[in-house]
PDB file of C-alpha atoms and ligand atoms in Angstrom:
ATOM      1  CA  UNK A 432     -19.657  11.182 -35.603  1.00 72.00           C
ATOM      2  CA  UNK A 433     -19.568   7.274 -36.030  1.00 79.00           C
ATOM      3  CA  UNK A 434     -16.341   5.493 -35.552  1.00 89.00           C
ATOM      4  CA  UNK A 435     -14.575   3.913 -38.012  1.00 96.00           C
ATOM      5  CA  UNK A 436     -12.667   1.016 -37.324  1.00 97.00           C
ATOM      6  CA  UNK A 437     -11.179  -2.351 -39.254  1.00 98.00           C
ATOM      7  CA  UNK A 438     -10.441  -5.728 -38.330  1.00 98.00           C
ATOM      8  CA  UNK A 439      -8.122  -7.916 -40.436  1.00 98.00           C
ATOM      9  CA  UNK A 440      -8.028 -11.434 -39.433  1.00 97.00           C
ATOM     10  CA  UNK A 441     -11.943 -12.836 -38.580  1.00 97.00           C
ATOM     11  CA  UNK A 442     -10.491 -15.638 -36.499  1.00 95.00           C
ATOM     12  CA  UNK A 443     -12.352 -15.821 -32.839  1.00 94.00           C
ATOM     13  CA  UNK A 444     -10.363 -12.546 -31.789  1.00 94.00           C
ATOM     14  CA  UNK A 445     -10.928 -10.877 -34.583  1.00 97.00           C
ATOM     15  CA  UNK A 446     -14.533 -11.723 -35.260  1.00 97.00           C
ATOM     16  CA  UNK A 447     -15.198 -11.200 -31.562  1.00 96.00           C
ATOM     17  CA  UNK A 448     -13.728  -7.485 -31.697  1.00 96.00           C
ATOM     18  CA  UNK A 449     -15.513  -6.692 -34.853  1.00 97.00           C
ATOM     19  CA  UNK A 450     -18.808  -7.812 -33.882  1.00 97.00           C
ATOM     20  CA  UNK A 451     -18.712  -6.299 -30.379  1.00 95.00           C
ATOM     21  CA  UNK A 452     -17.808  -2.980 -32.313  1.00 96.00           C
ATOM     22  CA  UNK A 453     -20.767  -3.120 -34.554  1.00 96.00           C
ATOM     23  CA  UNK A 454     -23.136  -3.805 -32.248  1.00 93.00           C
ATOM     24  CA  UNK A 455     -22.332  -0.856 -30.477  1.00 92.00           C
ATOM     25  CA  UNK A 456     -22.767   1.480 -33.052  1.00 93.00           C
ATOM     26  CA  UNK A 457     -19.422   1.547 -34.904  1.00 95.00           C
ATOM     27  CA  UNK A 458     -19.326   1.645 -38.801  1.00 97.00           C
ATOM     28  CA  UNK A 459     -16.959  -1.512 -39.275  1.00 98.00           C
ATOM     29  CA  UNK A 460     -14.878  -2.614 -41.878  1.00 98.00           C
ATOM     30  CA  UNK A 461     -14.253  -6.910 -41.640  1.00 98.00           C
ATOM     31  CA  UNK A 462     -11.105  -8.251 -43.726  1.00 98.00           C
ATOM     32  CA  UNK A 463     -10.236 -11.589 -43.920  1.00 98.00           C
ATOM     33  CA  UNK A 464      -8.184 -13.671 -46.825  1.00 97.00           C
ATOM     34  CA  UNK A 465     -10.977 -16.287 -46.060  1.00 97.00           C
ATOM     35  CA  UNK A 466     -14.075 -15.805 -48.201  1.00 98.00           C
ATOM     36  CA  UNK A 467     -15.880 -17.920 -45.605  1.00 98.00           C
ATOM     37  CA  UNK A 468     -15.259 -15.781 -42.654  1.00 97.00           C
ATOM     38  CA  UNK A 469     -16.010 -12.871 -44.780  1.00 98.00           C
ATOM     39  CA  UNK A 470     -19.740 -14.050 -45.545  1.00 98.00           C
ATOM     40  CA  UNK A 471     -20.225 -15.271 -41.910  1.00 97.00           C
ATOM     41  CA  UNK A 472     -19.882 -12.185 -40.614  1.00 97.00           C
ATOM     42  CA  UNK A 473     -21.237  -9.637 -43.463  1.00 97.00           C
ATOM     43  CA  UNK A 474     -25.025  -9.418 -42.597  1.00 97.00           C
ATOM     44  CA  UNK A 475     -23.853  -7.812 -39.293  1.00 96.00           C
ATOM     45  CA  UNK A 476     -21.247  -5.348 -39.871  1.00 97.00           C
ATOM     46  CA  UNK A 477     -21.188  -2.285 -42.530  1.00 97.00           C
ATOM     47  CA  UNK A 478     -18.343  -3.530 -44.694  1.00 97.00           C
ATOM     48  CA  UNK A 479     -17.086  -7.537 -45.235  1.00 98.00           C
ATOM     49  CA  UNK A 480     -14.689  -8.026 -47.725  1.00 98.00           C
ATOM     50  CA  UNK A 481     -12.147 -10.882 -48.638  1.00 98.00           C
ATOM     51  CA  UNK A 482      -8.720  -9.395 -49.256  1.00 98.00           C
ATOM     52  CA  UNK A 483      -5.200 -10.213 -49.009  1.00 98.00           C
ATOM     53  CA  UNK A 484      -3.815  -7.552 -46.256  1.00 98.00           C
ATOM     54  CA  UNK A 485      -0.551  -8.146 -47.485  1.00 98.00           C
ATOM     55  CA  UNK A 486      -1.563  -6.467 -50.423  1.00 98.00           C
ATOM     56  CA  UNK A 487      -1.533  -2.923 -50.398  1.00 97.00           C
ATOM     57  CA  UNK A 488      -3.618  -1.682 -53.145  1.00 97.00           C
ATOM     58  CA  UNK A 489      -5.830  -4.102 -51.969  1.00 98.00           C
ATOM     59  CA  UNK A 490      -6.038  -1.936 -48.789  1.00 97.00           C
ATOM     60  CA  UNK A 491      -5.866   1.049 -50.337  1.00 97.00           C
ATOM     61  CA  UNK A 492      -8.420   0.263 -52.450  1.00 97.00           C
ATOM     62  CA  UNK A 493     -10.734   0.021 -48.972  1.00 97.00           C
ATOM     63  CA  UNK A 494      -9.914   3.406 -48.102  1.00 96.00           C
ATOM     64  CA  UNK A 495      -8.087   2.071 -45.142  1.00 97.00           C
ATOM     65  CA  UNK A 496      -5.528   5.251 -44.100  1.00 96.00           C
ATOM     66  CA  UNK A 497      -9.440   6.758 -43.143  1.00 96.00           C
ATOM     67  CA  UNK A 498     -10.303   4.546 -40.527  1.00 97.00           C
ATOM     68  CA  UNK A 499      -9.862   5.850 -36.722  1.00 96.00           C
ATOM     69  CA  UNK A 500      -8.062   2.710 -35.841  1.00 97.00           C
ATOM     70  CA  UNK A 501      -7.838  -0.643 -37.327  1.00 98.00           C
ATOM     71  CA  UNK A 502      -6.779  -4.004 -35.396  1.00 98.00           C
ATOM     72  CA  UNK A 503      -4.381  -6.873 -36.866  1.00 98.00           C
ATOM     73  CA  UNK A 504      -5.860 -10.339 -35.765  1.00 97.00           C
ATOM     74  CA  UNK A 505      -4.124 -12.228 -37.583  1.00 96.00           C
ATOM     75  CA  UNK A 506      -3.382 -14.959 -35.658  1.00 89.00           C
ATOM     76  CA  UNK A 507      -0.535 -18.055 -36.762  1.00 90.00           C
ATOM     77  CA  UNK A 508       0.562 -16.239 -40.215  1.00 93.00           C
ATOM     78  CA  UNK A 509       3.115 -13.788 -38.064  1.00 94.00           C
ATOM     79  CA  UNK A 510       4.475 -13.014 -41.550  1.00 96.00           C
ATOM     80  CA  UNK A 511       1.086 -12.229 -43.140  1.00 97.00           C
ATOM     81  CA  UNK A 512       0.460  -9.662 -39.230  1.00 97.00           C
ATOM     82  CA  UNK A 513       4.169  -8.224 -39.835  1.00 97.00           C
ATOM     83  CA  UNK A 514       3.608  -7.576 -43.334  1.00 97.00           C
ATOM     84  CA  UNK A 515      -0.301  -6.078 -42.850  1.00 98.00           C
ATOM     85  CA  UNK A 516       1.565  -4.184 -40.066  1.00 98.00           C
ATOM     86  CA  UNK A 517       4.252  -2.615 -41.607  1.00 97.00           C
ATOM     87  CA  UNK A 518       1.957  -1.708 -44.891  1.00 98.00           C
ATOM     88  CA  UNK A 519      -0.402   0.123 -42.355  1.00 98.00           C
ATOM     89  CA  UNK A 520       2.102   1.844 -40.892  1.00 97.00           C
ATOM     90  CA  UNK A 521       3.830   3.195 -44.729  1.00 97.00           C
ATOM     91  CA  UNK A 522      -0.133   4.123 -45.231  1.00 97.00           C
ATOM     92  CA  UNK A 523      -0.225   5.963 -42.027  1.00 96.00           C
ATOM     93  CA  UNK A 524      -2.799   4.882 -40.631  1.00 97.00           C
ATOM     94  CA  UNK A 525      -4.096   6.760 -37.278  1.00 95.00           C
ATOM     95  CA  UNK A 526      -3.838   3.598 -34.671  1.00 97.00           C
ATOM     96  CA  UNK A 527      -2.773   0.691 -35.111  1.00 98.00           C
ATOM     97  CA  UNK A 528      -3.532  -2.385 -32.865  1.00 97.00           C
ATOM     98  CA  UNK A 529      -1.593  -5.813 -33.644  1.00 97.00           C
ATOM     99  CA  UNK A 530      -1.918  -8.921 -32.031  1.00 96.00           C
ATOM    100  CA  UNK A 531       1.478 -11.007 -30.615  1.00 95.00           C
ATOM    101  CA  UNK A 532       1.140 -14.629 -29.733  1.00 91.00           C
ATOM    102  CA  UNK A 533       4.362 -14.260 -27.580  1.00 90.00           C
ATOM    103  CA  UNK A 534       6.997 -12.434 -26.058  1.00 91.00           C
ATOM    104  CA  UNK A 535       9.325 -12.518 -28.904  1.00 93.00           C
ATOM    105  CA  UNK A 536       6.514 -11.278 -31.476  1.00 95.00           C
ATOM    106  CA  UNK A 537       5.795  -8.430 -28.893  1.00 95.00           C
ATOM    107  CA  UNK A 538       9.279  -7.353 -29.228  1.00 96.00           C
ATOM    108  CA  UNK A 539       9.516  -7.032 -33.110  1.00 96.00           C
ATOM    109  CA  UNK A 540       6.290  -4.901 -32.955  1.00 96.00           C
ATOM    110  CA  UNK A 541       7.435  -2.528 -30.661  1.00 96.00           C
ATOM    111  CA  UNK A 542      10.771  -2.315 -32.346  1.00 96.00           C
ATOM    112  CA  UNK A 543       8.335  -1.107 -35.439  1.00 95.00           C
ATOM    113  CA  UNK A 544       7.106   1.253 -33.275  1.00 95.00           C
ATOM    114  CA  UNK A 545       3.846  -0.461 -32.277  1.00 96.00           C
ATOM    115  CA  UNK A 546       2.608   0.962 -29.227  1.00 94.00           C
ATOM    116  CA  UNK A 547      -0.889  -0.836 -28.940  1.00 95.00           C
ATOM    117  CA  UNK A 548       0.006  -4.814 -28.565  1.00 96.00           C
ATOM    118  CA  UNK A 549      -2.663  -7.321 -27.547  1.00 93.00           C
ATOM    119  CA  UNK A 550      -1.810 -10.535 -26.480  1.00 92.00           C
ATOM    120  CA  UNK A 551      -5.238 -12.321 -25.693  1.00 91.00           C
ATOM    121  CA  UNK A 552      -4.116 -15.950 -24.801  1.00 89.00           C
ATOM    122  CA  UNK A 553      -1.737 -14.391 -22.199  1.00 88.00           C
ATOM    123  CA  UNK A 554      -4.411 -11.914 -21.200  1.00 86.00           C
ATOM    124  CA  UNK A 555      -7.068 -14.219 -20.336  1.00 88.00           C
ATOM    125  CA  UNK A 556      -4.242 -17.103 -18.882  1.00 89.00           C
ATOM    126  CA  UNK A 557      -3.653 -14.336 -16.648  1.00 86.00           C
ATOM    127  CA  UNK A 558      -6.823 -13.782 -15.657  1.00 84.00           C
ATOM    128  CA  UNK A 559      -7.696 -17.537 -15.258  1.00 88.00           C
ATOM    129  CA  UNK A 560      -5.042 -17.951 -13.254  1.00 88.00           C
ATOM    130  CA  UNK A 561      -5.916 -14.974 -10.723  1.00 81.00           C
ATOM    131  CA  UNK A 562      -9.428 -16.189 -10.874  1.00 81.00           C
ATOM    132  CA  UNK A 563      -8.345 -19.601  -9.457  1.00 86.00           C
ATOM    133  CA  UNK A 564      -5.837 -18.084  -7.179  1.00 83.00           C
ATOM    134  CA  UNK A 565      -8.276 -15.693  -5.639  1.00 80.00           C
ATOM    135  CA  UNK A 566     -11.889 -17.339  -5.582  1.00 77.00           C
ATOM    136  CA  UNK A 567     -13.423 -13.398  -4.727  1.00 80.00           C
ATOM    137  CA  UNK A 568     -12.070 -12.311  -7.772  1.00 81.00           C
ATOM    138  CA  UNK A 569     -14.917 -11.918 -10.777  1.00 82.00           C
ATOM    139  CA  UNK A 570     -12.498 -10.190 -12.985  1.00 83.00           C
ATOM    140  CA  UNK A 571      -9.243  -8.712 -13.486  1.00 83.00           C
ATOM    141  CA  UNK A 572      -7.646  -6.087 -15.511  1.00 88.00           C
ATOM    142  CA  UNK A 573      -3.964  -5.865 -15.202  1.00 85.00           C
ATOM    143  CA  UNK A 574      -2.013  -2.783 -15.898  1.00 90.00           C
ATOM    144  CA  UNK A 575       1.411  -1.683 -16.249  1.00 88.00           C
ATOM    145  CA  UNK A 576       3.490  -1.242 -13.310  1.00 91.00           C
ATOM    146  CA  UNK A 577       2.181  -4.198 -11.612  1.00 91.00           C
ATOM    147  CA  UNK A 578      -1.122  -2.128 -10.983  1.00 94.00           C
ATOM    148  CA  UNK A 579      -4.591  -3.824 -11.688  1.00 93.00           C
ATOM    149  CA  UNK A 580      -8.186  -3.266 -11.542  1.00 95.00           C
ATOM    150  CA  UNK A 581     -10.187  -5.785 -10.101  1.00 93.00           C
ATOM    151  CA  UNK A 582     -13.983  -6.731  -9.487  1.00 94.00           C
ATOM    152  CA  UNK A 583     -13.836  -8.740  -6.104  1.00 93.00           C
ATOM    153  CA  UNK A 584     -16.952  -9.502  -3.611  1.00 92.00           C
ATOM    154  CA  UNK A 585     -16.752  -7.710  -0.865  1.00 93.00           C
ATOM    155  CA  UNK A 586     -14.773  -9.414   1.829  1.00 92.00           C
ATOM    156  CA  UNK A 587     -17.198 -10.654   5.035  1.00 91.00           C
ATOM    157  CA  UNK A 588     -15.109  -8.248   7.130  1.00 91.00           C
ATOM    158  CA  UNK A 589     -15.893  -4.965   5.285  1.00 93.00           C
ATOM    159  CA  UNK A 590     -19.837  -5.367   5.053  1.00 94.00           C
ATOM    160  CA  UNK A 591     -21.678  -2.478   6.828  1.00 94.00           C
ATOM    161  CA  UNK A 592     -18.820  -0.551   7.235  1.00 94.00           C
ATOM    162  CA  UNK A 593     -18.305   2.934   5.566  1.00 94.00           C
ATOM    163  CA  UNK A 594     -15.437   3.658   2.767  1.00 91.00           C
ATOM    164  CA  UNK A 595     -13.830   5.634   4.945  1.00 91.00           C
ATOM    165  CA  UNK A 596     -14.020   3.383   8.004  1.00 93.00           C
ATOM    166  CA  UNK A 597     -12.855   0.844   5.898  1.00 93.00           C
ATOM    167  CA  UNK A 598      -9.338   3.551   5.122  1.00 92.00           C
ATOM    168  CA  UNK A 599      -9.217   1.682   1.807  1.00 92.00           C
ATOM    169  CA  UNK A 600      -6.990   4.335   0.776  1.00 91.00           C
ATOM    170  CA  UNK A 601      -4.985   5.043   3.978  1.00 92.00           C
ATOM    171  CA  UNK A 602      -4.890   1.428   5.319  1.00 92.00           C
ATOM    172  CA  UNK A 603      -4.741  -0.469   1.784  1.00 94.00           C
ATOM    173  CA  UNK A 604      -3.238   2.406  -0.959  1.00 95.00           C
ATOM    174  CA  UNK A 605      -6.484   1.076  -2.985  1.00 95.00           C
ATOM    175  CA  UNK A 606      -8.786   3.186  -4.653  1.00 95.00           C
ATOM    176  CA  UNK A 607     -12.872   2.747  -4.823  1.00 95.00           C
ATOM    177  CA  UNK A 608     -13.505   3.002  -8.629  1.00 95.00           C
ATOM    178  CA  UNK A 609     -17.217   2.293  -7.963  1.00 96.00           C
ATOM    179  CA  UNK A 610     -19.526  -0.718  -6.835  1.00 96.00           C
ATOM    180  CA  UNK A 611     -21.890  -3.035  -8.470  1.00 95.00           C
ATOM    181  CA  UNK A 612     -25.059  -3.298  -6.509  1.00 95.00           C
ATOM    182  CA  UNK A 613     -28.286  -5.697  -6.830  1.00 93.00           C
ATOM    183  CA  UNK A 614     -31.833  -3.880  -6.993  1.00 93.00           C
ATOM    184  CA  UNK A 615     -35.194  -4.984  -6.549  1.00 91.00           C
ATOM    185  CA  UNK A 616     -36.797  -4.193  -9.267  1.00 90.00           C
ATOM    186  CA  UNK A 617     -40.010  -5.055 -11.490  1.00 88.00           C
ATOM    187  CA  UNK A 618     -39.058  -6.432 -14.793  1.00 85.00           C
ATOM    188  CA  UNK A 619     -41.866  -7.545 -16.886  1.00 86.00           C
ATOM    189  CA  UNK A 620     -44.273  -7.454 -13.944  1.00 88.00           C
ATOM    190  CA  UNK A 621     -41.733  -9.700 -11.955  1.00 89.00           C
ATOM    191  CA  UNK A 622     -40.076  -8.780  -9.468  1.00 90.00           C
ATOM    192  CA  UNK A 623     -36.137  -9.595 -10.223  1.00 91.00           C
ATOM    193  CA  UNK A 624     -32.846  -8.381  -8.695  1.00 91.00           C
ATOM    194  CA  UNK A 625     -31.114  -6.077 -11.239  1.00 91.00           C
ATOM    195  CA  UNK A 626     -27.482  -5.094 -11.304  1.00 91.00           C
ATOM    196  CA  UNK A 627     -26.540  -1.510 -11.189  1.00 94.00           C
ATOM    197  CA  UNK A 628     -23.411   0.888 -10.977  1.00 94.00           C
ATOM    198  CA  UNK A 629     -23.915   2.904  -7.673  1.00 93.00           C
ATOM    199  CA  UNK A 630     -21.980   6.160  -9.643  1.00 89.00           C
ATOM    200  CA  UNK A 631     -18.862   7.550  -7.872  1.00 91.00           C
ATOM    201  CA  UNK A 632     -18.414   6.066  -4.364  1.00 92.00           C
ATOM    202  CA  UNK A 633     -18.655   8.639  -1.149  1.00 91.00           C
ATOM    203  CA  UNK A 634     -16.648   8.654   2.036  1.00 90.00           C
ATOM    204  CA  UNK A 635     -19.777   7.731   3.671  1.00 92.00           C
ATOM    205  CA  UNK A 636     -21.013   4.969   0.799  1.00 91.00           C
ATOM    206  CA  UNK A 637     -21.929   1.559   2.801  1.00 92.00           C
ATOM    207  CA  UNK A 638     -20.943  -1.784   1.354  1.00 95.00           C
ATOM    208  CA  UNK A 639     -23.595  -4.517   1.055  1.00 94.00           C
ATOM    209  CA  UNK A 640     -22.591  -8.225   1.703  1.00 93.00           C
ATOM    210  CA  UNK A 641     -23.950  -8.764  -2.545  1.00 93.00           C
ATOM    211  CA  UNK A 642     -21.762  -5.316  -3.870  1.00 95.00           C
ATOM    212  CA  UNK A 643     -19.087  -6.525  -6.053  1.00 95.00           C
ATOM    213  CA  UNK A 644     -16.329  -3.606  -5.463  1.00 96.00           C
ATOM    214  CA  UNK A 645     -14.364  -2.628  -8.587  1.00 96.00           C
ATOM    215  CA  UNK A 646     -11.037  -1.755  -7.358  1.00 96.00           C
ATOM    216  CA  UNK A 647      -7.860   0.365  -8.785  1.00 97.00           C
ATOM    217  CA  UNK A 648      -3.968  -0.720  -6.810  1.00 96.00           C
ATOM    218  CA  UNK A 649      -1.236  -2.583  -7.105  1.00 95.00           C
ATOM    219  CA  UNK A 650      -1.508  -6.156  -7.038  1.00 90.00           C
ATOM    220  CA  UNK A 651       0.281  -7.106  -3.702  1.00 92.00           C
ATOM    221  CA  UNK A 652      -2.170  -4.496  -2.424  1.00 95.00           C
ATOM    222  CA  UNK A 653      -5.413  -5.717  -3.746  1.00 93.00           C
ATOM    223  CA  UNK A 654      -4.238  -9.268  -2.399  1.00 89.00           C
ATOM    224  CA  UNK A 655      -3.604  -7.597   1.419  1.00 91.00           C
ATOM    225  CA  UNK A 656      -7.081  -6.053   0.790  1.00 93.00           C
ATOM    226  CA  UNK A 657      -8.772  -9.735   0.130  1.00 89.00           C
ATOM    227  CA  UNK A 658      -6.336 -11.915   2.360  1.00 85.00           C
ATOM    228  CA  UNK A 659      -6.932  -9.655   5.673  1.00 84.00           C
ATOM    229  CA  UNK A 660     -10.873  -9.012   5.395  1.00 85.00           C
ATOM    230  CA  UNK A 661     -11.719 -12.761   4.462  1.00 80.00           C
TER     231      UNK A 661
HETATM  232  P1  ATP B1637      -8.066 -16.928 -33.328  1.00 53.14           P
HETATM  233  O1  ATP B1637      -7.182 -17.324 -32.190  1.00 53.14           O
HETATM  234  O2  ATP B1637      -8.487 -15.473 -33.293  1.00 53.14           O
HETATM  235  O3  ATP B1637      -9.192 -17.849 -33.637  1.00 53.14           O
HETATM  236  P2  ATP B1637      -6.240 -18.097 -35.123  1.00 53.14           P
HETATM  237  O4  ATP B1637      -5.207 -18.489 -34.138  1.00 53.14           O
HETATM  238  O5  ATP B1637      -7.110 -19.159 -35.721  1.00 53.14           O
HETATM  239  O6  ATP B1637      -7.131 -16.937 -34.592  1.00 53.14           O
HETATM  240  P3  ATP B1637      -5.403 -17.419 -37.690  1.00 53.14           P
HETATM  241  O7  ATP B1637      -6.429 -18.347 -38.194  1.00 53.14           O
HETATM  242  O8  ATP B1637      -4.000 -17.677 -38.008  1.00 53.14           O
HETATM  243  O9  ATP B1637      -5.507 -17.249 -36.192  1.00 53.14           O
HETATM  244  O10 ATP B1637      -5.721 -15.909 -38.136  1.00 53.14           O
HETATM  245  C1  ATP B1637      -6.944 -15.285 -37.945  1.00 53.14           C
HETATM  246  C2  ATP B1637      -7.570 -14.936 -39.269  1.00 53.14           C
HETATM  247  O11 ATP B1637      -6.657 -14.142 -40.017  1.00 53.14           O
HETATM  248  C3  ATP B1637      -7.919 -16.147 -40.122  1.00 53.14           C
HETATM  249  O12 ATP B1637      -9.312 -16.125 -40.373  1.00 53.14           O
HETATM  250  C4  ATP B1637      -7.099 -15.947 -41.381  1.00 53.14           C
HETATM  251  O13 ATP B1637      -7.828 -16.327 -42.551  1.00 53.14           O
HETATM  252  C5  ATP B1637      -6.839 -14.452 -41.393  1.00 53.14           C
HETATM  253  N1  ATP B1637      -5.649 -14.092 -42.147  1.00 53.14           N
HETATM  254  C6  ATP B1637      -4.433 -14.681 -42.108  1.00 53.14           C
HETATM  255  N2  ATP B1637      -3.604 -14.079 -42.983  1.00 53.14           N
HETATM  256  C7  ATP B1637      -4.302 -13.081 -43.591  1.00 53.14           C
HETATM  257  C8  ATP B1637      -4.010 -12.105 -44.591  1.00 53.14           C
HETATM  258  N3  ATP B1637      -2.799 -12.024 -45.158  1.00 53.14           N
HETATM  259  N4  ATP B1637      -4.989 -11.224 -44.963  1.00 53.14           N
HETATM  260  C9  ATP B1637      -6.206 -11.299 -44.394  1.00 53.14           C
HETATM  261  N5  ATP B1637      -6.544 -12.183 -43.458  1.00 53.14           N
HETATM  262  C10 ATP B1637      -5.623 -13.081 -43.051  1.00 53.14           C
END
């Protein structure tokens, strides 16, 4: 069965998540108070409409207690996300996702009982930041509990070896989620190098000097991992 989901609020997070969505398949529903961002994004999602999502027979009206999950973008109106928030929750909606632009907004939504809270500015400061930190880092995930997953290159000191010579678990209390590996391969009659998943790592699974490993630990870990095998 298709997904249903809605995004109120078509600013760049919202408009992002909602196109992303429909482009892989999901039936989407695009709100925004803004006729403009409505008919900027209607040609490529199933539903655009303008509404106020403070008003609830508005939503209602949308069917919007049906959806599997709907997000809250709104962005600067923290009133107008509270309000949209609170109405989704008296509608009972499935899942609810709402955005917080900072520590104090976080709080109120989990104090309405809120469970899924996405900060993106923090998110991707974060993950700036770790990027800059730690140059073999291509991406980062972080996680509660100060765990993370991250994609790093594999350090100069690891290539050739084994996953189990390497005792990423017993040495470095990281886990192997899997690696990204380059293939030659004929694309278009051209021969190009194409990036692949290699599937579940083995004990015996050697690392390349190109694999980007995607990694599962706790931060200080991860670091040790990078730091020692430079
Ligand atoms: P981004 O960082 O995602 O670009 P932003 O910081 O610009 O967002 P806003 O512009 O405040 O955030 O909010 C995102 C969208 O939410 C805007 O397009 C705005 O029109 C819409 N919006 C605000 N209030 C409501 C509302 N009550 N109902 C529907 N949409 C709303």
């Amino acid at each position: 069965m298709t997904n249903r989901f809605a995004v109120i609020g078509l600013g760049q997070f919202g408009e992002s998540i909602a196109r992303t969505l429909s482009d892989s398949g999901a039936e989407v529903l695009a709100i925004d108070i803004d006729l403009d961002k409505v008919e900027a994004i209607k040609d490529d999602v199933a539903y655009a409409v303008a509404l106020d999502s403070t008003d609830v027979k508005a939503l209602k009206a949308q069917n919007i207690q049906d959806m599997d999950a709907v997000v809250v973008a709104i962005g600067e109106n923290f009133e107008g996300l509270l309000l949209t928030t609170v109405l989704l929750l008296e509608l009972e909606v499935e899942r609810i996702i709402a955005r917080a632009a900072n520590a104090q907004q976080r709080m109120i939504l989990e104090k309405m009982g809120i469970e899924e809270i996405l900060s993106p500015e923090e998110t991707v400061g974060k993950t700036v930041a770790e990027m800059l930190l730690h140059p073999n880092m291509k991406s980062f995930l972080p996680l509660p509990d100060d765990y993370e997953i991250v994609e790093i290159n594999t350090p100069s000191r690891v290539v050739d070896q084994t996953i189990s010579e390497i005792g990423l678990r017993e040495k470095y209390n990281l886990n192997l989620i899997t690696v990204k590996r380059l293939y030659d391969e004929k694309v278009e009659g051209q021969l190009q190098q194409v990036e692949h998943i290699i599937g579940v790592p083995r004990a015996d699974t050697f690392l390349k000097e190109t694999d980007i490993m995607i990694i599962l630990g706790k931060s200080k870990d991860v670091n040790k991992f990078i730091e020692v095998n430079k």
